[in-house]
Coordinates of C-alpha atoms in Angstrom, one line a residue:
Chain A
X177 CA 25.7 73.6 -4.5
X178 CA 27.4 77.8 -3.2
X179 CA 26.9 80.0 -6.2
X180 CA 29.8 82.3 -5.3
X181 CA 29.6 86.1 -7.5
X182 CA 31.9 89.2 -6.8
X183 CA 30.6 93.4 -7.1
X184 CA 31.8 96.7 -6.2
X185 CA 28.6 97.4 -4.0
X186 CA 26.5 94.3 -2.3
X187 CA 23.4 95.6 -1.4
X188 CA 21.0 94.1 1.1
X189 CA 17.2 95.6 0.8
X190 CA 14.9 97.0 -2.2
X191 CA 13.3 99.5 -1.2
X192 CA 13.5 103.0 -1.1
X193 CA 16.6 102.8 0.9
X194 CA 18.2 100.5 -1.1
X195 CA 16.9 102.2 -4.5
X196 CA 18.4 105.4 -3.9
X197 CA 21.8 103.3 -2.2
X198 CA 22.2 101.7 -5.7
X199 CA 21.7 105.2 -7.5
X200 CA 24.9 106.8 -4.9
X201 CA 26.8 103.5 -5.7
X202 CA 26.1 103.8 -9.9
X203 CA 26.6 107.4 -9.6
X204 CA 30.0 106.9 -7.6
X205 CA 31.2 104.4 -10.2
X206 CA 30.7 101.3 -9.0
X207 CA 29.3 98.0 -9.7
X208 CA 26.1 97.2 -7.9
X209 CA 24.4 94.1 -6.3
X210 CA 21.1 94.8 -5.1
X211 CA 19.9 91.6 -3.2
X212 CA 16.3 91.9 -2.5
X213 CA 14.4 88.6 0.6
X214 CA 10.8 89.6 -2.3
X215 CA 10.8 92.0 -4.8
X216 CA 12.8 95.3 -5.8
X217 CA 10.0 96.7 -6.4
X218 CA 6.9 96.3 -4.2
X219 CA 9.3 95.1 -1.0
X220 CA 8.9 97.2 2.1
X221 CA 7.1 99.6 3.5
X222 CA 7.4 103.0 1.0
X223 CA 5.1 100.5 -1.6
X224 CA 2.5 100.2 0.1
X225 CA 2.6 104.1 1.1
X226 CA 2.6 107.0 0.2
X227 CA 5.2 108.5 1.5
X228 CA 5.7 112.8 1.7
X229 CA 9.1 113.6 1.8
X230 CA 10.9 116.6 4.1
X231 CA 10.6 119.6 1.8
X232 CA 11.4 122.6 2.7
X233 CA 12.6 125.5 0.2
X234 CA 16.6 126.8 1.1
X235 CA 14.9 129.5 2.2
X236 CA 12.7 128.4 4.9
X237 CA 14.7 124.9 5.9
X238 CA 16.4 127.1 9.2
X239 CA 12.8 127.5 10.4
X240 CA 12.3 124.6 10.0
X241 CA 15.1 122.3 11.1
X242 CA 14.3 124.8 14.5
X243 CA 10.5 123.2 15.1
X244 CA 11.9 120.3 14.3
X245 CA 14.3 120.9 17.0
X246 CA 11.9 121.1 19.6
X247 CA 9.6 118.3 19.6
X248 CA 12.3 116.2 18.8
X249 CA 13.4 116.8 22.5
X250 CA 17.4 117.4 21.9
X251 CA 18.2 114.1 20.1
X252 CA 18.6 115.9 16.5
X253 CA 21.2 117.4 14.9
X254 CA 20.7 120.3 13.0
X255 CA 23.3 119.8 10.4
X256 CA 21.5 116.2 9.7
X257 CA 18.7 117.4 9.3
X258 CA 19.7 120.8 7.0
X259 CA 21.2 116.8 4.3
X260 CA 18.8 115.4 4.3
X261 CA 16.5 118.0 3.3
X262 CA 18.8 119.2 0.9
X263 CA 19.2 116.0 -0.8
X264 CA 16.3 115.9 -1.0
X265 CA 15.1 118.6 -2.6
X266 CA 17.7 118.3 -4.6
X267 CA 17.2 114.9 -6.1
X268 CA 14.4 113.2 -6.0
X269 CA 13.2 115.0 -9.0
X270 CA 15.6 113.6 -11.0
X271 CA 13.4 110.4 -11.0
X272 CA 11.7 112.6 -12.5
X273 CA 11.9 110.4 -16.4
X274 CA 10.0 107.5 -14.3
X275 CA 7.6 109.0 -12.2
X276 CA 5.0 110.9 -13.5
X277 CA 4.7 114.0 -11.0
X278 CA 2.2 115.1 -10.9
X279 CA 0.5 119.0 -10.6
X280 CA -1.3 120.5 -8.3
X281 CA -5.4 122.6 -8.5
X282 CA -3.2 125.2 -9.4
X283 CA -0.9 124.0 -11.9
X284 CA 2.0 123.6 -9.5
X285 CA 4.2 120.8 -10.1
X286 CA 4.6 118.7 -6.3
X287 CA 7.2 116.5 -5.8
X288 CA 7.8 115.8 -2.8
X289 CA 4.1 112.8 -2.1
X290 CA 4.4 110.2 -4.0
X291 CA 2.5 107.0 -4.3
X292 CA 4.3 104.1 -2.8
X293 CA 3.7 101.7 -5.7
X294 CA 4.6 104.1 -8.2
X295 CA 7.5 105.1 -7.5
X296 CA 9.2 102.1 -6.1
X297 CA 7.6 100.9 -9.3
X298 CA 10.3 104.2 -10.9
X299 CA 12.7 103.4 -9.0
X300 CA 13.0 99.3 -9.3
X301 CA 13.4 101.0 -13.6
X302 CA 15.5 103.2 -12.9
X303 CA 18.3 101.5 -11.7
X304 CA 16.9 98.7 -13.9
X305 CA 18.9 101.7 -16.4
X306 CA 21.3 102.3 -14.8
X307 CA 22.6 98.1 -14.7
X308 CA 22.0 97.4 -11.0
X309 CA 21.8 94.7 -11.0
X310 CA 19.1 93.3 -8.5
X311 CA 17.9 90.0 -7.2
X312 CA 14.5 89.5 -6.0
X313 CA 13.8 86.7 -3.8
X314 CA 17.4 86.2 -2.3
X315 CA 17.2 86.8 1.1
X316 CA 21.0 87.2 3.4
X317 CA 21.1 85.8 5.8
X318 CA 24.3 86.7 7.1
X319 CA 27.6 88.7 6.7
X320 CA 31.0 87.6 5.5
X321 CA 33.8 89.0 6.9
X322 CA 37.3 89.1 6.7
X323 CA 39.7 88.3 9.2
X324 CA 40.5 91.3 10.1
X325 CA 36.9 91.9 10.8
X326 CA 35.8 94.2 7.4
X327 CA 33.0 93.2 5.9
X328 CA 33.6 91.3 2.6
X329 CA 30.1 90.7 1.5
X330 CA 27.1 88.4 2.3
X331 CA 25.5 84.9 1.8
X332 CA 21.7 83.6 1.9
X333 CA 19.5 81.8 0.1
X334 CA 17.7 82.0 -3.8
X335 CA 14.2 81.1 -1.8
X336 CA 12.5 80.9 -5.6
X337 CA 15.8 77.7 -6.4
X338 CA 15.6 75.6 -3.7
X339 CA 16.3 77.8 -1.2
X340 CA 20.2 77.4 -3.1
X341 CA 22.8 79.1 -1.4
X342 CA 24.5 82.6 -2.8
X343 CA 26.9 83.7 -1.4
X344 CA 28.3 87.9 -3.2
X345 CA 31.6 89.3 -2.1
X346 CA 31.5 92.7 -2.1
X347 CA 33.6 96.0 -1.8
X348 CA 31.4 97.2 0.8
X349 CA 28.0 96.3 1.8
X350 CA 25.2 98.4 2.6
X351 CA 22.7 97.4 4.4
X352 CA 19.4 98.6 4.2
X353 CA 17.1 95.6 5.2
X354 CA 14.5 97.7 6.4
X355 CA 12.9 98.4 10.1
X356 CA 10.6 95.9 11.5
X357 CA 7.2 96.3 13.0
X358 CA 6.8 92.4 14.7
X359 CA 5.1 91.1 12.5
X360 CA 2.0 93.5 13.4
X361 CA -0.4 94.4 10.7
X362 CA 1.6 96.8 9.4
X363 CA 1.2 97.2 5.6
X364 CA 3.7 96.1 3.8
X365 CA 5.9 95.0 7.2
X366 CA 6.3 91.8 6.5
X367 CA 10.0 90.9 5.1
X368 CA 10.5 93.0 7.2
X369 CA 11.7 91.3 10.1
X370 CA 15.0 92.7 11.2
X371 CA 16.7 90.1 10.0
X372 CA 19.4 94.0 8.9
X373 CA 20.0 94.5 12.9
X374 CA 20.5 91.2 13.3
X375 CA 23.6 91.1 10.6
X376 CA 25.0 94.6 12.1
X377 CA 24.9 93.4 15.3
X378 CA 26.4 90.2 15.0
X379 CA 29.7 92.0 13.0
X380 CA 29.4 94.3 16.3
X381 CA 27.3 97.7 15.1
X382 CA 25.9 99.3 17.6
X383 CA 22.6 100.6 17.6
X384 CA 20.7 103.0 18.6
X385 CA 17.5 104.9 20.0
X386 CA 16.4 100.9 20.4
X387 CA 13.5 102.6 23.0
X388 CA 11.8 104.1 20.4
X389 CA 9.7 101.8 19.5
X390 CA 6.6 102.2 20.9
X391 CA 4.0 104.3 17.5
X392 CA 1.1 102.1 16.7
X393 CA -1.3 102.7 13.7
X394 CA -5.3 102.6 12.8
X395 CA -6.4 100.6 11.1
X396 CA -10.5 99.2 10.7
X397 CA -10.1 96.4 12.8
X398 CA -9.2 92.5 10.6
X399 CA -7.7 94.8 8.0
X400 CA -3.7 95.9 7.6
X401 CA -4.7 99.3 6.0
X402 CA -3.2 101.2 8.0
X403 CA -3.6 104.9 6.4
X404 CA -4.5 107.1 8.6
X405 CA -5.5 110.4 6.3
X406 CA -8.8 110.3 6.8
X407 CA -9.1 109.3 10.2
X408 CA -7.8 113.0 10.9
X409 CA -11.7 113.9 10.3
X410 CA -12.3 111.0 12.6
X411 CA -15.8 110.3 15.2
X412 CA -14.7 107.5 17.3
X413 CA -17.6 105.5 19.6
X414 CA -17.8 102.9 22.9
X415 CA -19.7 99.8 22.0
X416 CA -22.2 101.4 24.2
X417 CA -22.5 103.9 20.5
X418 CA -21.4 106.7 22.4
X419 CA -19.3 109.0 20.7
X420 CA -15.4 109.4 23.0
X421 CA -13.9 113.1 23.7
X422 CA -10.5 111.8 21.7
X423 CA -7.6 114.7 21.7
X424 CA -6.7 115.4 18.3
X425 CA -5.0 113.8 15.5
X426 CA -2.1 112.5 16.2
X427 CA 0.1 110.7 19.3
X428 CA -2.2 112.0 22.1
X429 CA -5.5 110.4 19.9
X430 CA -3.6 106.8 19.0
X431 CA -2.6 106.3 23.2
X432 CA -6.1 107.7 23.7
X433 CA -7.4 105.0 21.6
X434 CA -5.0 102.6 22.6
X435 CA -6.7 103.0 26.1
X436 CA -10.0 102.4 24.8
X437 CA -9.3 99.4 22.7
X438 CA -8.0 97.8 26.2
X439 CA -11.2 98.4 27.9
X440 CA -13.5 97.3 24.8
X441 CA -14.7 97.3 20.9
X442 CA -14.0 101.2 19.9
X443 CA -15.7 101.6 17.4
X444 CA -15.5 104.9 14.1
X445 CA -16.9 107.3 11.1
X446 CA -15.6 109.0 9.3
X447 CA -18.6 111.0 8.1
X448 CA -17.0 114.2 8.8
X449 CA -14.3 113.6 6.2
X450 CA -15.5 116.6 3.6
X451 CA -17.3 116.0 1.2
X452 CA -15.3 117.2 -1.5
X453 CA -12.1 115.0 -0.4
X454 CA -14.6 111.5 -0.2
X455 CA -15.3 112.6 -3.9
X456 CA -11.6 112.1 -4.2
X457 CA -10.0 109.6 -1.5
X458 CA -9.2 106.7 -4.5
X459 CA -7.3 109.0 -6.4
X460 CA -5.6 109.9 -3.7
X461 CA -5.1 106.5 -1.2
X462 CA -6.5 104.6 -4.0
X463 CA -5.8 101.2 -1.7
X464 CA -8.4 102.4 1.1
X465 CA -11.3 102.3 -0.6
X466 CA -11.0 98.6 -0.8
X467 CA -11.4 97.6 2.2
X468 CA -14.5 98.9 3.1
X469 CA -16.3 98.5 -0.5
X470 CA -15.0 94.3 -0.4
X471 CA -16.7 94.3 3.0
X472 CA -20.1 96.5 2.1
X473 CA -19.5 99.1 4.6
X474 CA -19.8 103.1 4.1
X475 CA -16.8 104.1 6.6
X476 CA -18.9 107.8 6.2
X477 CA -22.4 106.9 7.4
X478 CA -21.8 103.3 8.9
X479 CA -19.6 102.7 11.9
X480 CA -17.3 100.2 11.8
X481 CA -14.7 98.6 14.4
X482 CA -10.7 100.0 14.5
X483 CA -7.5 98.8 15.7
X484 CA -3.9 99.8 16.1
X485 CA -0.8 97.9 14.5
X486 CA 2.6 98.5 15.4
X487 CA 5.3 100.4 13.8
X488 CA 7.7 99.6 15.1
X489 CA 10.8 101.0 14.8
X490 CA 10.2 101.7 10.5
X491 CA 8.1 104.5 12.2
X492 CA 9.6 104.3 15.4
X493 CA 13.3 105.1 15.6
X494 CA 16.2 102.7 16.6
X495 CA 18.5 101.4 14.5
X496 CA 22.5 100.4 13.5
X497 CA 24.5 103.6 14.7
X498 CA 25.8 105.8 12.2
X499 CA 29.0 107.3 12.8
X500 CA 30.3 108.6 10.0
X501 CA 28.4 111.5 6.9
X502 CA 28.5 108.6 4.2
X503 CA 26.6 105.9 6.9
X504 CA 29.5 104.5 7.9
X505 CA 28.7 102.1 11.1
X506 CA 31.7 101.1 13.5
X507 CA 33.0 98.1 11.2
X508 CA 34.7 98.5 8.2
X509 CA 33.0 98.2 4.9
X510 CA 29.7 98.7 6.5
X511 CA 27.5 101.2 5.7
X512 CA 23.6 101.6 7.1
X513 CA 20.4 102.6 5.0
X514 CA 17.0 103.7 5.9
X515 CA 15.4 102.7 8.6
X516 CA 17.6 100.3 8.4
X517 CA 19.8 102.6 11.0
X518 CA 18.8 104.9 14.1
X519 CA 16.8 108.2 12.9
X520 CA 17.4 110.5 16.6
X521 CA 20.3 113.2 14.4
X522 CA 17.0 113.4 12.3
X523 CA 13.7 112.8 13.8
X524 CA 15.1 113.9 18.0
X525 CA 12.8 111.3 19.3
X526 CA 9.4 111.9 18.0
X527 CA 8.6 110.0 14.9
X528 CA 10.8 110.6 11.9
X529 CA 7.0 108.5 10.3
X530 CA 6.6 109.6 6.6
X531 CA 8.5 112.8 5.4
X532 CA 12.0 113.0 8.3
X533 CA 11.6 109.7 7.4
X534 CA 11.6 108.9 3.8
X535 CA 14.2 112.0 3.5
X536 CA 16.4 109.7 5.6
X537 CA 16.2 107.3 3.0
X538 CA 16.7 109.1 -0.1
X539 CA 19.5 110.8 1.5
X540 CA 21.4 108.0 3.6
X541 CA 20.9 105.5 0.3
X542 CA 22.8 107.8 -1.7
X543 CA 25.2 109.0 1.0
X544 CA 25.9 105.3 2.1
X545 CA 26.3 103.9 -2.2
X546 CA 28.3 107.1 -2.4
X547 CA 30.4 106.2 -0.1
X548 CA 30.7 102.7 -0.6
X549 CA 31.5 102.9 -3.9
X550 CA 34.1 104.6 -2.6
X551 CA 35.4 102.5 -0.4
X552 CA 34.9 99.0 -2.3
X553 CA 37.9 101.1 -5.2
X554 CA 39.8 102.2 -1.8
X555 CA 40.2 98.5 -0.8
X556 CA 41.9 95.2 -1.9
X557 CA 40.3 91.6 -0.5
X558 CA 43.1 90.3 1.7
X559 CA 43.5 86.6 1.2
X560 CA 41.8 84.2 2.4
X561 CA 38.1 82.8 3.0
X562 CA 35.9 85.5 4.4
X563 CA 34.3 83.8 7.6
X564 CA 30.2 83.9 8.7
X565 CA 29.1 85.9 10.5
X566 CA 25.4 84.5 11.0
X567 CA 25.1 82.9 14.7
X568 CA 21.6 82.7 16.1
X569 CA 18.6 81.4 13.7
X570 CA 21.0 79.8 11.4
X571 CA 23.6 77.7 13.8
X572 CA 22.7 77.1 16.8
X573 CA 25.5 76.7 20.4
X574 CA 23.4 73.3 21.1
X575 CA 22.0 70.4 19.7
X576 CA 19.6 71.3 16.1
X577 CA 16.8 70.8 15.8
X578 CA 13.3 71.4 13.7
X579 CA 12.5 74.6 15.5
X580 CA 9.3 75.3 17.4
X581 CA 9.1 79.0 16.3
X582 CA 5.1 79.7 17.8
X583 CA 6.8 80.3 21.0
X584 CA 8.6 83.5 20.0
X585 CA 5.7 84.4 17.5
X586 CA 3.5 84.6 20.9
X587 CA 6.4 86.7 23.2
X588 CA 6.7 88.9 20.6
X589 CA 3.0 89.4 19.8
X590 CA 2.8 90.2 24.2
X591 CA 5.4 91.7 24.5
X592 CA 6.4 94.0 21.2
X593 CA 2.6 94.5 20.2
X594 CA 0.2 94.6 23.1
X595 CA -0.8 98.0 23.6
X596 CA -0.2 97.7 28.3
X597 CA 3.9 96.1 27.4
X598 CA 5.3 97.7 23.4
X599 CA 3.5 101.4 24.6
X600 CA 2.2 102.1 28.3
X601 CA 5.2 101.0 29.9
X602 CA 7.0 100.3 33.2
X603 CA 9.8 99.0 35.1
X604 CA 7.9 95.8 36.3
X605 CA 6.5 94.9 32.5
X606 CA 9.7 95.6 30.6
X607 CA 11.3 93.2 33.0
X608 CA 8.7 90.7 32.6
X609 CA 9.5 91.0 28.8
X610 CA 12.6 90.7 28.9
X611 CA 12.5 87.0 31.2
X612 CA 10.2 86.2 28.2
X613 CA 11.9 87.4 25.4
X614 CA 15.6 85.9 26.6
X615 CA 13.9 82.5 26.9
X616 CA 12.5 83.0 23.2
X617 CA 15.9 84.0 22.6
X618 CA 17.1 81.3 24.2
X619 CA 15.3 79.0 22.6
X620 CA 16.2 79.9 19.5
X621 CA 19.2 80.8 19.7
X622 CA 20.6 77.1 20.7
X623 CA 18.6 74.7 19.2
X624 CA 16.8 76.7 15.7
X625 CA 17.7 74.7 12.4
X626 CA 20.6 76.6 9.8
X627 CA 20.0 77.3 6.7
X628 CA 15.4 78.3 7.7
X629 CA 14.7 81.7 6.8
X630 CA 11.4 81.2 9.3
X631 CA 14.2 80.9 12.1
X632 CA 17.0 83.7 11.0
X633 CA 13.6 86.1 10.7
X634 CA 13.1 84.6 14.1
X635 CA 16.7 85.4 15.6
X636 CA 16.9 89.2 14.3
X637 CA 12.8 90.0 15.8
X638 CA 13.5 88.6 19.1
X639 CA 17.1 90.3 19.1
X640 CA 15.0 93.8 18.3
X641 CA 12.5 93.7 21.1
X642 CA 15.6 92.9 23.3
X643 CA 17.5 95.8 22.7
X644 CA 14.5 97.1 22.8
X645 CA 13.0 96.6 25.8
X646 CA 16.4 97.2 27.8
X647 CA 16.5 100.4 26.5
X648 CA 13.4 101.4 27.4
X649 CA 13.7 100.1 30.3
X650 CA 17.3 102.2 30.6
X651 CA 15.4 105.6 30.1
X652 CA 13.3 105.5 33.0
X653 CA 11.7 109.3 32.3
X654 CA 9.3 109.8 29.2
X655 CA 10.6 111.5 26.1
X656 CA 8.7 111.5 22.7
X657 CA 7.1 108.5 21.5
X658 CA 8.6 106.6 24.6
X659 CA 6.2 107.0 27.1
X660 CA 7.2 105.1 30.8
X661 CA 4.1 105.6 33.2
X662 CA 6.1 104.5 36.4
X663 CA 8.2 107.7 35.0
X664 CA 6.2 110.2 33.2
X665 CA 8.6 113.6 33.1
X666 CA 11.7 114.0 31.2
X667 CA 15.0 113.9 32.5
X668 CA 17.5 116.4 32.3
X669 CA 20.9 114.3 32.3
X670 CA 18.5 111.9 30.7
X671 CA 19.1 114.2 27.5
X672 CA 20.8 112.0 25.1
X673 CA 21.2 108.7 22.6
X674 CA 20.9 105.5 24.6
X675 CA 23.2 102.7 22.5
X676 CA 22.3 99.0 22.8
X677 CA 24.4 95.8 21.5
X678 CA 25.3 92.1 21.9
X679 CA 23.3 89.1 21.7
X680 CA 23.6 86.2 24.1
X681 CA 24.1 89.3 26.9
X682 CA 22.6 92.6 25.6
X683 CA 24.5 95.9 27.2
X684 CA 23.8 99.5 26.8
X685 CA 25.3 102.2 27.0
X686 CA 24.3 106.6 27.2
X687 CA 26.5 108.7 23.9
X688 CA 27.5 111.6 25.9
X689 CA 29.2 112.5 22.9
X690 CA 26.8 114.4 20.7
X691 CA 25.1 117.7 21.7
X692 CA 23.8 119.9 19.3
X693 CA 20.9 121.5 20.1
X694 CA 20.4 124.8 20.8
X695 CA 20.0 126.0 24.8
X696 CA 16.1 127.8 23.2
X697 CA 15.2 124.1 22.9
X698 CA 16.2 122.7 25.4
X699 CA 13.9 121.9 27.6
X700 CA 13.7 123.5 31.8
X701 CA 14.3 120.4 34.2
X702 CA 11.4 118.4 36.1
Chain B
X133 CA -4.9 87.5 2.2
X134 CA -4.6 86.4 -1.3
X135 CA -8.2 84.9 -1.9
X136 CA -8.3 84.4 -5.4
X137 CA -7.3 83.4 -8.6
X138 CA -9.6 83.4 -12.1
X139 CA -8.2 81.4 -14.0
X140 CA -10.3 82.1 -17.3
X141 CA -8.7 85.1 -17.1
X142 CA -5.1 84.2 -16.2
X143 CA -2.3 85.1 -19.2
X144 CA -0.6 82.9 -17.2
X145 CA 1.9 85.6 -17.1
X146 CA 3.6 84.9 -13.9
X147 CA 4.4 88.3 -12.9
X148 CA 2.3 87.5 -9.6
X149 CA 5.1 85.2 -9.1
X150 CA 7.8 87.4 -9.9
X151 CA 6.1 91.2 -8.2
X152 CA 5.1 89.9 -5.0
X153 CA 7.5 90.3 -2.1
X154 CA 6.4 87.0 0.5
X155 CA 6.7 84.5 -2.0
X156 CA 3.8 83.7 -2.3
X157 CA 2.6 81.6 -6.0
X158 CA 4.1 79.5 -7.9
X159 CA 5.0 78.8 -11.2
X160 CA 3.1 76.5 -12.8
X161 CA 4.1 75.3 -16.8
X162 CA 1.6 75.9 -19.3
X163 CA -0.9 76.9 -16.4
X164 CA -1.7 80.0 -14.8
X165 CA 1.2 80.6 -11.2
X166 CA 0.1 78.3 -8.3
X167 CA -1.7 80.0 -5.3
X168 CA 0.5 77.7 -2.9
X169 CA 1.2 79.4 -0.1
X170 CA -1.3 81.4 1.3
X171 CA -0.6 82.6 4.6
X172 CA 2.5 84.1 3.5
X173 CA 0.6 86.2 2.4
X174 CA 0.7 89.5 3.1
X175 CA -2.5 92.4 1.9
X176 CA 0.0 95.0 0.2
X177 CA -2.0 94.0 -3.0
X178 CA 0.5 94.7 -5.7
X179 CA -1.0 91.0 -7.0
X180 CA -3.6 92.8 -8.7
X181 CA -1.5 96.0 -9.6
X182 CA 0.6 94.8 -11.5
X183 CA -2.0 91.3 -13.3
X184 CA -3.1 93.3 -16.2
X185 CA -5.8 90.7 -16.4
X186 CA -7.8 91.6 -13.0
X187 CA -7.3 87.8 -12.0
X188 CA -6.7 88.1 -8.8
X189 CA -8.6 88.6 -5.5
X190 CA -7.2 89.9 -2.0
X191 CA -9.6 89.3 1.1
X192 CA -9.0 92.7 2.9
X193 CA -8.4 90.3 6.5
X194 CA -4.9 89.7 6.5
X195 CA -3.9 87.4 9.8
X196 CA -6.7 84.9 9.0
X197 CA -8.4 83.1 5.7
X198 CA -11.7 84.1 5.0
X199 CA -14.3 82.7 2.4
X200 CA -15.0 85.0 -0.7
X201 CA -18.1 84.1 -3.2
X202 CA -15.6 83.9 -6.8
X203 CA -19.3 84.5 -8.2
X204 CA -20.3 87.0 -5.8
X205 CA -16.4 88.8 -6.4
X206 CA -17.3 88.5 -9.9
X207 CA -20.6 90.5 -9.8
X208 CA -19.2 93.2 -7.4
X209 CA -17.0 95.4 -9.0
X210 CA -14.3 94.7 -7.6
X211 CA -11.5 92.8 -9.4
X212 CA -9.0 96.1 -11.4
X213 CA -10.2 98.0 -8.7
X214 CA -7.1 99.6 -7.5
X215 CA -5.4 99.1 -10.7
X216 CA -8.5 101.2 -12.4
X217 CA -8.1 103.2 -9.0
X218 CA -4.1 103.8 -9.3
X219 CA -4.7 105.0 -12.7
X220 CA -2.2 101.6 -13.7
X221 CA -0.8 102.2 -16.2
X222 CA -3.7 101.4 -19.3
X223 CA -5.5 103.9 -16.9
X224 CA -3.0 106.6 -16.3
X225 CA -5.0 109.7 -18.2
X226 CA -8.4 108.5 -16.6
X227 CA -7.6 108.4 -12.6
X228 CA -5.3 111.2 -11.8
X229 CA -2.7 110.2 -9.4
X230 CA -4.1 112.6 -6.6
X231 CA -1.4 112.3 -3.9
X232 CA -0.1 115.4 -3.5
X233 CA -4.2 116.6 -1.6
X234 CA -3.3 113.9 1.2
X235 CA -1.4 117.4 2.8
X236 CA -3.9 119.5 2.9
X237 CA -6.5 116.9 3.4
X238 CA -4.3 117.2 7.2
X239 CA -3.1 120.9 6.9
X240 CA -7.5 121.1 7.4
X241 CA -8.4 119.3 9.6
X242 CA -5.1 120.9 11.9
X243 CA -7.4 123.9 11.0
X244 CA -10.6 123.1 11.7
X245 CA -10.0 120.3 14.8
X246 CA -11.0 117.8 12.9
X247 CA -14.8 119.2 12.6
X248 CA -16.6 119.4 9.6
X249 CA -15.5 122.8 7.6

């Protein structure tokens, strides 16, 4: 039996972006319902991390933005960067009644660097106090649309109540379902299976920047503790104990370690971490020592094996294309926030991991929530029943049968998580990835039974992977985090966003409509 | 992956059932929750933070279940460590949140090339 409800604004996803969207929509006067696959407060990657927000006082912003535009290799937009710096600066401190912003050693209150669990607990407390209807363990499975194509709401299941179906009709929907790390060991990313990308694409929205998924983060082997700070002072060794001549901490070091891991085990020691930091590590990142303490490892003396987990679109950049100043998508009534959205305009072609992504999640949350609230007041629901839009993993095109999802998971592991495919890219490898992923997609879309969260997640993961691989093939150059071993230089004619879309037939196209980077920040023609 | 629930410590408040983002626990009438789907655990340690009774233990291995010696865990002092060091609830004044130091660490690393100062 379906439980149907109405709301002004429906927000799908209760991580950082969804929570700020709820604040934005409520402040704009809407009644708001937020659904989360898990629990709003612990779901999503922010809750397990320590997000530092991009932060600059007004007088420093021109310089900060200019530096980011240059680093972003022509894909950033100055106006958007200024907007997220401004919104973050003005709004993050408003969380003070719910989050105890600490003072640093100089006695100055620090707003920008927050701790994930406490931050998400504070956001949850605030939206509860604002009267937002929060429905935990209510995964959304599909969007609903009116016959004219405008988004009408969503439908999903209550997974703590026998997977009974819920349906919510809304004047506008904000997708804040996160990015995806392709089920890697990225901390806190289990629920992030690209559901919001798939739902948006089924509604006809385009994605952008899907080739920028080649971000990886270090962790002790066999753990998912992808917290990097201590590794800025790490020493690495091969299995014979020889010190590896790694580049300084940063993307170049990550690539160096990935290459070393393809040759064999890599060990790490943190003995160079300064004593005063060691003494305070558990108060900076209290989850980091949990791994070492439980294994009886002294990371400042012992050598331990490390691994790298893919960040996919989380520290990558890809997502649903934003087409308006209030984070509208190209689909009427559908807004997008956080990692569910493409982020080249605020990050450029390099990772927005940490600070830029957090400022974006906060800002896009507030903007999308506000925009959705305005729309929900303007639009009257048409007559008739909303049409469900979900396809792969819900409504098979062929004979329905219990789907064996293991081949899909294996394809994702191989094509999206292995360094030789996902990081060190080539046309040959990407074409092989495409074949494998297409075959897995065909199986899931033709046969996977409806109503199963796992099948729907597999469909979303495969769709995302296919857009990523198709985009990486078309961008036959190396730019930012996208590295093509067979095309190492940056091409002057590729300084544009690359859009992707389509489900059974994946398609891409260049978007040459945006050229905002000043000439001084442009690279030389190779 | 979630490994142990110490029934003798558990107050059956069911907060872990509510807050686990991966829906690992099932509520059971009149008793401690059941670790019903350990394979779904994402090893985020949030259940340990929210468990006021310090009755849960998550092993750091994220992909596969491992054998954990309950007696060793009880003696080892790791129960409640995450909550304590986070300054969660009653620990707030004793363990201040020094997350703000993170950017200082990165800056010192960049200044020294990650070498010992």
